[in-house]
Amino acid sequence: MFSHDRIWAAIDALAQRHSLSVSGLAKRAGLDPTTFNKSKRYAADGRARWPSTESLAKIMEATGASLDEFMTLVHGKAFNAAGAAMRSIPLLGFAQAGAGGFFDDGGFPVGQGWDVVEFPIGPDDAVYALEVSGDSMLPLYRDGDTIIVAPGAAIRRGDRVVVRTKDGEVMAKILSRQTPRTIELQSMNPEHANRTFDAAHIDWIARILWASQ
């Protein structure tokens, strides 16, 4: 499974591959030189900070690295040749995700007949892909982007998540606050309202691990 440490280790490895410091890598990608500094990887309260999808896309473009190559760096030495194989994972549209009967209790697609995409994952990683539609997730995700979702991943405040309500509404938001009674979600697009739900009204919530843009 993806982890905070593995993502940052991959950034370090990509910089080293091109004989750059992490500051040099950031500058080559047109980012602030401190973007990938060690001090930026954890908040003052100790909470892990994740690099943005935009910054990852920029360093891959700047170095000519493909998503597959970067994912190999993410998994590092622990990701052996057998585990690193491209694997087919389910691909759903948001309309499909909102339809009934397509998910188990943990929020993972069940059954057959899905479209699939190839993605480099380990044999025990449980992830699937959703194709973004509409503009509600701008500027982070555009219409047609594919996001990789991990139903079993731990979720913390500030994470980007996909949420499905009992009414079948599916949305991608930022988790602002979660209590035993309520879930507060921040919209990625400022033109769309933030949402608050009773916890009992939520079918499932899953963390977004990656976006291919």
Tab-separated table of N, CA and C in Angstrom, residues 50-204:
chain	number	residue	atom	x	y	z
A	50	TRP	N	1.384	15.349	2.905
A	50	TRP	CA	1.600	14.640	1.643
A	50	TRP	C	1.856	15.652	0.531
A	51	PRO	N	2.754	15.337	-0.399
A	51	PRO	CA	2.954	16.228	-1.542
A	51	PRO	C	1.689	16.267	-2.392
A	52	SER	N	1.434	17.392	-3.023
A	52	SER	CA	0.229	17.521	-3.837
A	52	SER	C	0.383	16.766	-5.150
A	53	THR	N	-0.746	16.372	-5.708
A	53	THR	CA	-0.734	15.719	-7.013
A	53	THR	C	-0.098	16.626	-8.053
A	54	GLU	N	-0.373	17.922	-7.968
A	54	GLU	CA	0.183	18.870	-8.931
A	54	GLU	C	1.711	18.895	-8.867
A	55	SER	N	2.268	18.902	-7.655
A	55	SER	CA	3.721	18.945	-7.534
A	55	SER	C	4.354	17.660	-8.045
A	56	LEU	N	3.701	16.521	-7.809
A	56	LEU	CA	4.226	15.257	-8.325
A	56	LEU	C	4.190	15.237	-9.846
A	57	ALA	N	3.087	15.724	-10.414
A	57	ALA	CA	2.979	15.771	-11.871
A	57	ALA	C	4.072	16.652	-12.464
A	58	LYS	N	4.383	17.751	-11.788
A	58	LYS	CA	5.391	18.680	-12.308
A	58	LYS	C	6.793	18.090	-12.264
A	59	ILE	N	7.116	17.352	-11.198
A	59	ILE	CA	8.471	16.787	-11.154
A	59	ILE	C	8.615	15.634	-12.141
A	60	MET	N	7.528	14.891	-12.392
A	60	MET	CA	7.597	13.842	-13.400
A	60	MET	C	7.770	14.445	-14.792
A	61	GLU	N	7.062	15.531	-15.051
A	61	GLU	CA	7.206	16.201	-16.343
A	61	GLU	C	8.612	16.777	-16.500
A	62	ALA	N	9.123	17.372	-15.432
A	62	ALA	CA	10.433	18.019	-15.497
A	62	ALA	C	11.563	17.021	-15.694
A	63	THR	N	11.395	15.801	-15.184
A	63	THR	CA	12.448	14.788	-15.290
A	63	THR	C	12.189	13.772	-16.390
A	64	GLY	N	11.000	13.824	-16.991
A	64	GLY	CA	10.656	12.858	-18.030
A	64	GLY	C	10.271	11.500	-17.490
A	65	ALA	N	10.015	11.421	-16.186
A	65	ALA	CA	9.636	10.147	-15.574
A	65	ALA	C	8.164	9.857	-15.829
A	66	SER	N	7.863	8.612	-16.164
A	66	SER	CA	6.468	8.198	-16.335
A	66	SER	C	5.868	7.868	-14.979
A	67	LEU	N	4.538	7.742	-14.950
A	67	LEU	CA	3.876	7.339	-13.706
A	67	LEU	C	4.378	5.974	-13.262
A	68	ASP	N	4.565	5.053	-14.212
A	68	ASP	CA	5.032	3.709	-13.872
A	68	ASP	C	6.417	3.764	-13.224
A	69	GLU	N	7.292	4.602	-13.787
A	69	GLU	CA	8.639	4.721	-13.233
A	69	GLU	C	8.604	5.307	-11.827
A	70	PHE	N	7.760	6.311	-11.632
A	70	PHE	CA	7.669	6.908	-10.299
A	70	PHE	C	7.107	5.901	-9.301
A	71	MET	N	6.125	5.118	-9.744
A	71	MET	CA	5.538	4.131	-8.831
A	71	MET	C	6.549	3.064	-8.450
A	72	THR	N	7.458	2.734	-9.352
A	72	THR	CA	8.523	1.797	-9.008
A	72	THR	C	9.387	2.364	-7.896
A	73	LEU	N	9.664	3.665	-7.963
A	73	LEU	CA	10.419	4.319	-6.902
A	73	LEU	C	9.630	4.352	-5.598
A	74	VAL	N	8.315	4.554	-5.691
A	74	VAL	CA	7.473	4.571	-4.490
A	74	VAL	C	7.607	3.264	-3.725
A	75	HIS	N	7.590	2.161	-4.454
A	75	HIS	CA	7.618	0.864	-3.785
A	75	HIS	C	9.034	0.406	-3.447
A	76	GLY	N	10.033	0.995	-4.057
A	76	GLY	CA	11.414	0.772	-3.675
A	76	GLY	C	11.818	-0.686	-3.625
A	77	LYS	N	12.763	-0.975	-2.735
A	77	LYS	CA	13.301	-2.324	-2.650
A	77	LYS	C	12.260	-3.330	-2.190
A	78	ALA	N	11.262	-2.865	-1.433
A	78	ALA	CA	10.240	-3.792	-0.925
A	78	ALA	C	9.291	-4.235	-2.028
A	79	PHE	N	9.384	-3.591	-3.182
A	79	PHE	CA	8.475	-3.883	-4.283
A	79	PHE	C	9.230	-4.712	-5.294
A	80	ASN	N	9.159	-6.046	-5.184
A	80	ASN	CA	9.966	-6.900	-6.023
A	80	ASN	C	9.404	-7.025	-7.429
A	81	ALA	N	10.097	-7.758	-8.279
A	81	ALA	CA	9.701	-7.837	-9.685
A	81	ALA	C	8.310	-8.428	-9.852
A	82	ALA	N	7.981	-9.421	-9.026
A	82	ALA	CA	6.652	-10.024	-9.140
A	82	ALA	C	5.575	-9.072	-8.682
A	83	GLY	N	5.840	-8.353	-7.577
A	83	GLY	CA	4.842	-7.444	-7.045
A	83	GLY	C	4.665	-6.194	-7.864
A	84	ALA	N	5.680	-5.845	-8.654
A	84	ALA	CA	5.632	-4.595	-9.387
A	84	ALA	C	4.908	-4.697	-10.712
A	85	ALA	N	4.422	-5.875	-11.041
A	85	ALA	CA	3.744	-6.052	-12.319
A	85	ALA	C	2.521	-5.153	-12.417
A	86	MET	N	2.261	-4.688	-13.640
A	86	MET	CA	1.041	-3.936	-13.868
A	86	MET	C	-0.151	-4.868	-13.671
A	87	ARG	N	-1.123	-4.421	-12.911
A	87	ARG	CA	-2.288	-5.246	-12.625
A	87	ARG	C	-3.559	-4.519	-13.046
A	88	SER	N	-4.547	-5.298	-13.425
A	88	SER	CA	-5.829	-4.721	-13.825
A	88	SER	C	-6.654	-4.427	-12.586
A	89	ILE	N	-7.123	-3.192	-12.462
A	89	ILE	CA	-7.997	-2.824	-11.357
A	89	ILE	C	-9.297	-2.271	-11.923
A	90	PRO	N	-10.406	-2.398	-11.195
A	90	PRO	CA	-11.693	-1.903	-11.705
A	90	PRO	C	-11.674	-0.408	-11.947
A	91	LEU	N	-12.317	0.009	-13.026
A	91	LEU	CA	-12.478	1.425	-13.349
A	91	LEU	C	-13.962	1.725	-13.460
A	92	LEU	N	-14.439	2.662	-12.638
A	92	LEU	CA	-15.837	3.053	-12.634
A	92	LEU	C	-15.959	4.536	-12.904
A	93	GLY	N	-17.080	4.936	-13.459
A	93	GLY	CA	-17.433	6.335	-13.521
A	93	GLY	C	-18.196	6.702	-12.260
A	94	PHE	N	-18.301	7.981	-11.990
A	94	PHE	CA	-19.008	8.412	-10.782
A	94	PHE	C	-20.480	8.005	-10.821
A	95	ALA	N	-21.079	7.959	-12.011
A	95	ALA	CA	-22.477	7.535	-12.109
A	95	ALA	C	-22.618	6.070	-11.704
A	96	GLN	N	-21.672	5.229	-12.143
A	96	GLN	CA	-21.694	3.821	-11.741
A	96	GLN	C	-21.507	3.687	-10.239
A	97	ALA	N	-20.609	4.485	-9.701
A	97	ALA	CA	-20.331	4.406	-8.265
A	97	ALA	C	-21.561	4.779	-7.440
A	98	GLY	N	-22.416	5.613	-7.999
A	98	GLY	CA	-23.606	6.021	-7.275
A	98	GLY	C	-24.750	5.026	-7.382
A	99	ALA	N	-24.652	4.083	-8.307
A	99	ALA	CA	-25.725	3.106	-8.473
A	99	ALA	C	-25.661	2.065	-7.364
A	100	GLY	N	-26.788	1.484	-7.059
A	100	GLY	CA	-26.869	0.535	-5.958
A	100	GLY	C	-26.323	-0.831	-6.304
A	101	GLY	N	-25.850	-1.559	-5.296
A	101	GLY	CA	-25.473	-2.948	-5.450
A	101	GLY	C	-24.102	-3.203	-6.027
A	102	PHE	N	-23.301	-2.179	-6.239
A	102	PHE	CA	-22.013	-2.376	-6.877
A	102	PHE	C	-20.847	-2.444	-5.898
A	103	PHE	N	-21.107	-2.240	-4.611
A	103	PHE	CA	-20.031	-2.191	-3.636
A	103	PHE	C	-20.326	-3.104	-2.453
A	104	ASP	N	-19.232	-3.611	-1.858
A	104	ASP	CA	-19.403	-4.358	-0.620
A	104	ASP	C	-19.461	-3.363	0.540
A	105	ASP	N	-19.554	-3.885	1.764
A	105	ASP	CA	-19.705	-3.013	2.929
A	105	ASP	C	-18.488	-2.112	3.150
A	106	GLY	N	-17.341	-2.517	2.608
A	106	GLY	CA	-16.136	-1.722	2.783
A	106	GLY	C	-15.912	-0.696	1.695
A	107	GLY	N	-16.828	-0.627	0.720
A	107	GLY	CA	-16.695	0.358	-0.337
A	107	GLY	C	-15.851	-0.086	-1.507
A	108	PHE	N	-15.689	-1.415	-1.697
A	108	PHE	CA	-14.914	-1.919	-2.833
A	108	PHE	C	-15.866	-2.518	-3.861
A	109	PRO	N	-15.614	-2.292	-5.162
A	109	PRO	CA	-16.514	-2.825	-6.198
A	109	PRO	C	-16.599	-4.348	-6.147
A	110	VAL	N	-17.791	-4.862	-6.363
A	110	VAL	CA	-18.005	-6.303	-6.398
A	110	VAL	C	-18.632	-6.673	-7.735
A	111	GLY	N	-18.527	-7.954	-8.075
A	111	GLY	CA	-19.112	-8.414	-9.327
A	111	GLY	C	-18.126	-8.308	-10.473
A	112	GLN	N	-18.655	-8.383	-11.695
A	112	GLN	CA	-17.821	-8.360	-12.884
A	112	GLN	C	-18.415	-7.391	-13.896
A	113	GLY	N	-17.709	-7.250	-15.027
A	113	GLY	CA	-18.226	-6.403	-16.093
A	113	GLY	C	-17.713	-4.980	-16.060
A	114	TRP	N	-16.759	-4.672	-15.129
A	114	TRP	CA	-16.217	-3.332	-15.073
A	114	TRP	C	-15.238	-3.103	-16.217
A	115	ASP	N	-15.058	-1.853	-16.570
A	115	ASP	CA	-13.871	-1.489	-17.317
A	115	ASP	C	-12.690	-1.645	-16.373
A	116	VAL	N	-11.509	-1.778	-16.928
A	116	VAL	CA	-10.320	-1.917	-16.084
A	116	VAL	C	-9.222	-0.996	-16.600
A	117	VAL	N	-8.292	-0.661	-15.727
A	117	VAL	CA	-7.078	0.052	-16.103
A	117	VAL	C	-5.907	-0.704	-15.506
A	118	GLU	N	-4.749	-0.554	-16.129
A	118	GLU	CA	-3.530	-1.170	-15.622
A	118	GLU	C	-2.860	-0.203	-14.661
A	119	PHE	N	-2.471	-0.736	-13.496
A	119	PHE	CA	-1.850	0.122	-12.493
A	119	PHE	C	-0.841	-0.706	-11.704
A	120	PRO	N	0.337	-0.141	-11.392
A	120	PRO	CA	1.359	-0.910	-10.669
A	120	PRO	C	1.054	-1.002	-9.184
A	121	ILE	N	0.606	-2.153	-8.735
A	121	ILE	CA	0.286	-2.362	-7.325
A	121	ILE	C	0.825	-3.701	-6.870
A	122	GLY	N	0.976	-3.844	-5.586
A	122	GLY	CA	1.369	-5.113	-5.010
A	122	GLY	C	0.212	-6.090	-5.004
A	123	PRO	N	0.503	-7.372	-4.820
A	123	PRO	CA	-0.552	-8.394	-4.878
A	123	PRO	C	-1.607	-8.269	-3.798
A	124	ASP	N	-1.284	-7.607	-2.700
A	124	ASP	CA	-2.243	-7.502	-1.600
A	124	ASP	C	-2.916	-6.130	-1.511
A	125	ASP	N	-2.606	-5.226	-2.441
A	125	ASP	CA	-3.194	-3.892	-2.407
A	125	ASP	C	-4.602	-3.918	-2.980
A	126	ALA	N	-5.558	-3.389	-2.236
A	126	ALA	CA	-6.956	-3.340	-2.679
A	126	ALA	C	-7.294	-1.905	-3.061
A	127	VAL	N	-7.241	-1.616	-4.345
A	127	VAL	CA	-7.549	-0.279	-4.840
A	127	VAL	C	-8.411	-0.402	-6.087
A	128	TYR	N	-9.078	0.670	-6.442
A	128	TYR	CA	-9.774	0.736	-7.719
A	128	TYR	C	-9.715	2.163	-8.232
A	129	ALA	N	-10.200	2.365	-9.443
A	129	ALA	CA	-10.087	3.667	-10.088
A	129	ALA	C	-11.471	4.246	-10.359
A	130	LEU	N	-11.560	5.568	-10.233
A	130	LEU	CA	-12.774	6.301	-10.581
A	130	LEU	C	-12.425	7.367	-11.613
A	131	GLU	N	-13.253	7.471	-12.642
A	131	GLU	CA	-13.039	8.506	-13.645
A	131	GLU	C	-13.845	9.739	-13.266
A	132	VAL	N	-13.155	10.858	-13.151
A	132	VAL	CA	-13.773	12.117	-12.729
A	132	VAL	C	-14.678	12.641	-13.841
A	133	SER	N	-15.827	13.156	-13.441
A	133	SER	CA	-16.722	13.803	-14.392
A	133	SER	C	-17.199	15.126	-13.794
A	134	GLY	N	-17.310	16.138	-14.649
A	134	GLY	CA	-17.777	17.435	-14.180
A	134	GLY	C	-16.659	18.305	-13.644
A	135	ASP	N	-17.057	19.452	-13.086
A	135	ASP	CA	-16.074	20.444	-12.635
A	135	ASP	C	-16.057	20.634	-11.127
A	136	SER	N	-16.767	19.799	-10.395
A	136	SER	CA	-16.889	20.025	-8.953
A	136	SER	C	-15.583	19.807	-8.206
A	137	MET	N	-14.605	19.146	-8.851
A	137	MET	CA	-13.337	18.846	-8.181
A	137	MET	C	-12.191	19.716	-8.677
A	138	LEU	N	-12.502	20.695	-9.536
A	138	LEU	CA	-11.468	21.642	-9.957
A	138	LEU	C	-11.001	22.458	-8.750
A	139	PRO	N	-9.769	22.892	-8.681
A	139	PRO	CA	-8.723	22.735	-9.697
A	139	PRO	C	-7.871	21.489	-9.507
A	140	LEU	N	-8.166	20.662	-8.481
A	140	LEU	CA	-7.324	19.502	-8.211
A	140	LEU	C	-7.495	18.415	-9.260
A	141	TYR	N	-8.750	18.110	-9.611
A	141	TYR	CA	-9.023	17.052	-10.572
A	141	TYR	C	-9.942	17.583	-11.655
A	142	ARG	N	-9.600	17.268	-12.899
A	142	ARG	CA	-10.370	17.737	-14.042
A	142	ARG	C	-11.239	16.622	-14.594
A	143	ASP	N	-12.227	17.012	-15.377
A	143	ASP	CA	-13.084	16.055	-16.064
A	143	ASP	C	-12.214	15.108	-16.891
A	144	GLY	N	-12.395	13.804	-16.686
A	144	GLY	CA	-11.614	12.813	-17.413
A	144	GLY	C	-10.407	12.287	-16.671
A	145	ASP	N	-9.982	12.955	-15.583
A	145	ASP	CA	-8.882	12.426	-14.781
A	145	ASP	C	-9.304	11.115	-14.116
A	146	THR	N	-8.324	10.294	-13.786
A	146	THR	CA	-8.589	9.048	-13.064
A	146	THR	C	-7.982	9.145	-11.677
A	147	ILE	N	-8.776	8.875	-10.666
A	147	ILE	CA	-8.270	8.877	-9.298
A	147	ILE	C	-8.243	7.445	-8.771
A	148	ILE	N	-7.217	7.148	-7.998
A	148	ILE	CA	-7.048	5.820	-7.416
A	148	ILE	C	-7.516	5.863	-5.967
A	149	VAL	N	-8.429	4.964	-5.634
A	149	VAL	CA	-9.115	4.984	-4.341
A	149	VAL	C	-8.776	3.714	-3.559
A	150	ALA	N	-8.501	3.883	-2.274
A	150	ALA	CA	-8.186	2.746	-1.400
A	150	ALA	C	-9.184	2.692	-0.256
A	151	PRO	N	-10.199	1.831	-0.346
A	151	PRO	CA	-11.221	1.775	0.710
A	151	PRO	C	-10.684	1.417	2.085
A	152	GLY	N	-9.613	0.625	2.128
A	152	GLY	CA	-9.117	0.166	3.420
A	152	GLY	C	-8.070	1.061	4.053
A	153	ALA	N	-7.693	2.142	3.381
A	153	ALA	CA	-6.635	3.013	3.907
A	153	ALA	C	-7.154	3.864	5.061
A	154	ALA	N	-6.293	4.113	6.026
A	154	ALA	CA	-6.656	4.975	7.157
A	154	ALA	C	-6.923	6.392	6.659
A	155	ILE	N	-7.883	7.061	7.280
A	155	ILE	CA	-8.287	8.405	6.863
A	155	ILE	C	-8.064	9.380	8.012
A	156	ARG	N	-7.482	10.522	7.659
A	156	ARG	CA	-7.260	11.575	8.650
A	156	ARG	C	-7.817	12.891	8.140
A	157	ARG	N	-7.987	13.797	9.054
A	157	ARG	CA	-8.429	15.140	8.693
A	157	ARG	C	-7.477	15.751	7.669
A	158	GLY	N	-8.027	16.341	6.638
A	158	GLY	CA	-7.228	16.935	5.580
A	158	GLY	C	-7.007	16.026	4.395
A	159	ASP	N	-7.358	14.745	4.510
A	159	ASP	CA	-7.203	13.815	3.392
A	159	ASP	C	-8.245	14.096	2.307
A	160	ARG	N	-7.885	13.806	1.080
A	160	ARG	CA	-8.847	13.835	-0.021
A	160	ARG	C	-9.556	12.490	-0.061
A	161	VAL	N	-10.863	12.529	-0.134
A	161	VAL	CA	-11.642	11.304	0.001
A	161	VAL	C	-12.770	11.256	-1.030
A	162	VAL	N	-13.227	10.037	-1.297
A	162	VAL	CA	-14.462	9.814	-2.044
A	162	VAL	C	-15.501	9.328	-1.045
A	163	VAL	N	-16.684	9.917	-1.116
A	163	VAL	CA	-17.748	9.607	-0.159
A	163	VAL	C	-18.997	9.193	-0.927
A	164	ARG	N	-19.643	8.144	-0.451
A	164	ARG	CA	-20.930	7.730	-1.016
A	164	ARG	C	-21.981	7.775	0.081
A	165	THR	N	-23.088	8.461	-0.182
A	165	THR	CA	-24.160	8.554	0.809
A	165	THR	C	-25.129	7.397	0.644
A	166	LYS	N	-25.995	7.221	1.618
A	166	LYS	CA	-27.016	6.174	1.540
A	166	LYS	C	-27.971	6.406	0.366
A	167	ASP	N	-28.063	7.656	-0.089
A	167	ASP	CA	-28.930	7.980	-1.226
A	167	ASP	C	-28.252	7.718	-2.565
A	168	GLY	N	-26.993	7.283	-2.538
A	168	GLY	CA	-26.296	6.983	-3.775
A	168	GLY	C	-25.526	8.142	-4.366
A	169	GLU	N	-25.436	9.275	-3.653
A	169	GLU	CA	-24.643	10.394	-4.141
A	169	GLU	C	-23.166	10.116	-3.872
A	170	VAL	N	-22.345	10.299	-4.900
A	170	VAL	CA	-20.910	10.074	-4.774
A	170	VAL	C	-20.188	11.386	-5.035
A	171	MET	N	-19.225	11.705	-4.188
A	171	MET	CA	-18.514	12.976	-4.320
A	171	MET	C	-17.078	12.819	-3.852
A	172	ALA	N	-16.206	13.643	-4.381
A	172	ALA	CA	-14.816	13.711	-3.926
A	172	ALA	C	-14.644	15.037	-3.204
A	173	LYS	N	-14.193	14.971	-1.965
A	173	LYS	CA	-14.059	16.158	-1.126
A	173	LYS	C	-12.795	16.052	-0.288
A	174	ILE	N	-12.594	17.024	0.555
A	174	ILE	CA	-11.524	17.000	1.551
A	174	ILE	C	-12.161	16.826	2.919
A	175	LEU	N	-11.694	15.862	3.682
A	175	LEU	CA	-12.270	15.607	4.997
A	175	LEU	C	-11.854	16.706	5.962
A	176	SER	N	-12.817	17.498	6.401
A	176	SER	CA	-12.539	18.587	7.343
A	176	SER	C	-12.617	18.124	8.785
A	177	ARG	N	-13.620	17.282	9.071
A	177	ARG	CA	-13.815	16.845	10.463
A	177	ARG	C	-14.706	15.611	10.458
A	178	GLN	N	-14.396	14.665	11.314
A	178	GLN	CA	-15.202	13.462	11.438
A	178	GLN	C	-15.379	13.123	12.909
A	179	THR	N	-16.637	12.996	13.325
A	179	THR	CA	-16.973	12.600	14.694
A	179	THR	C	-17.895	11.390	14.602
A	180	PRO	N	-18.196	10.761	15.720
A	180	PRO	CA	-19.124	9.630	15.667
A	180	PRO	C	-20.500	10.002	15.108
A	181	ARG	N	-20.833	11.285	15.119
A	181	ARG	CA	-22.165	11.704	14.678
A	181	ARG	C	-22.185	12.405	13.327
A	182	THR	N	-21.133	13.125	12.992
A	182	THR	CA	-21.162	13.929	11.767
A	182	THR	C	-19.856	13.802	10.988
A	183	ILE	N	-19.966	14.098	9.690
A	183	ILE	CA	-18.806	14.170	8.806
A	183	ILE	C	-18.883	15.493	8.055
A	184	GLU	N	-17.831	16.298	8.174
A	184	GLU	CA	-17.780	17.592	7.497
A	184	GLU	C	-16.798	17.503	6.338
A	185	LEU	N	-17.248	17.940	5.161
A	185	LEU	CA	-16.456	17.823	3.947
A	185	LEU	C	-16.251	19.192	3.311
A	186	GLN	N	-15.028	19.455	2.911
A	186	GLN	CA	-14.698	20.702	2.235
A	186	GLN	C	-14.630	20.456	0.737
A	187	SER	N	-15.260	21.311	-0.042
A	187	SER	CA	-15.239	21.173	-1.491
A	187	SER	C	-13.894	21.620	-2.040
A	188	MET	N	-13.414	20.910	-3.058
A	188	MET	CA	-12.172	21.282	-3.716
A	188	MET	C	-12.368	22.527	-4.577
A	189	ASN	N	-13.547	22.633	-5.171
A	189	ASN	CA	-13.876	23.782	-6.013
A	189	ASN	C	-14.613	24.806	-5.148
A	190	PRO	N	-14.066	26.014	-4.972
A	190	PRO	CA	-14.712	27.003	-4.105
A	190	PRO	C	-16.101	27.422	-4.579
A	191	GLU	N	-16.444	27.109	-5.828
A	191	GLU	CA	-17.775	27.453	-6.334
A	191	GLU	C	-18.829	26.444	-5.903
A	192	HIS	N	-18.387	25.346	-5.287
A	192	HIS	CA	-19.316	24.333	-4.785
A	192	HIS	C	-19.306	24.365	-3.262
A	193	ALA	N	-20.474	24.220	-2.673
A	193	ALA	CA	-20.615	24.364	-1.218
A	193	ALA	C	-19.956	23.210	-0.469
A	194	ASN	N	-19.470	23.504	0.722
A	194	ASN	CA	-19.024	22.458	1.626
A	194	ASN	C	-20.246	21.666	2.087
A	195	ARG	N	-20.023	20.459	2.561
A	195	ARG	CA	-21.151	19.593	2.950
A	195	ARG	C	-20.936	19.037	4.349
A	196	THR	N	-22.025	18.858	5.072
A	196	THR	CA	-22.013	18.199	6.375
A	196	THR	C	-23.099	17.137	6.390
A	197	PHE	N	-22.745	15.928	6.842
A	197	PHE	CA	-23.687	14.819	6.859
A	197	PHE	C	-23.732	14.173	8.234
A	198	ASP	N	-24.887	13.631	8.579
A	198	ASP	CA	-24.951	12.721	9.713
A	198	ASP	C	-24.164	11.471	9.351
A	199	ALA	N	-23.382	10.964	10.281
A	199	ALA	CA	-22.564	9.787	9.997
A	199	ALA	C	-23.425	8.617	9.530
A	200	ALA	N	-24.631	8.507	10.055
A	200	ALA	CA	-25.519	7.407	9.682
A	200	ALA	C	-25.969	7.500	8.235
A	201	HIS	N	-25.816	8.675	7.620
A	201	HIS	CA	-26.239	8.881	6.234
A	201	HIS	C	-25.142	8.514	5.242
A	202	ILE	N	-23.936	8.180	5.734
A	202	ILE	CA	-22.810	7.848	4.870
A	202	ILE	C	-22.735	6.333	4.667
A	203	ASP	N	-22.681	5.937	3.400
A	203	ASP	CA	-22.544	4.519	3.063
A	203	ASP	C	-21.103	4.077	3.251
A	204	TRP	N	-20.174	4.804	2.637
A	204	TRP	CA	-18.753	4.548	2.847
A	204	TRP	C	-17.931	5.783	2.495
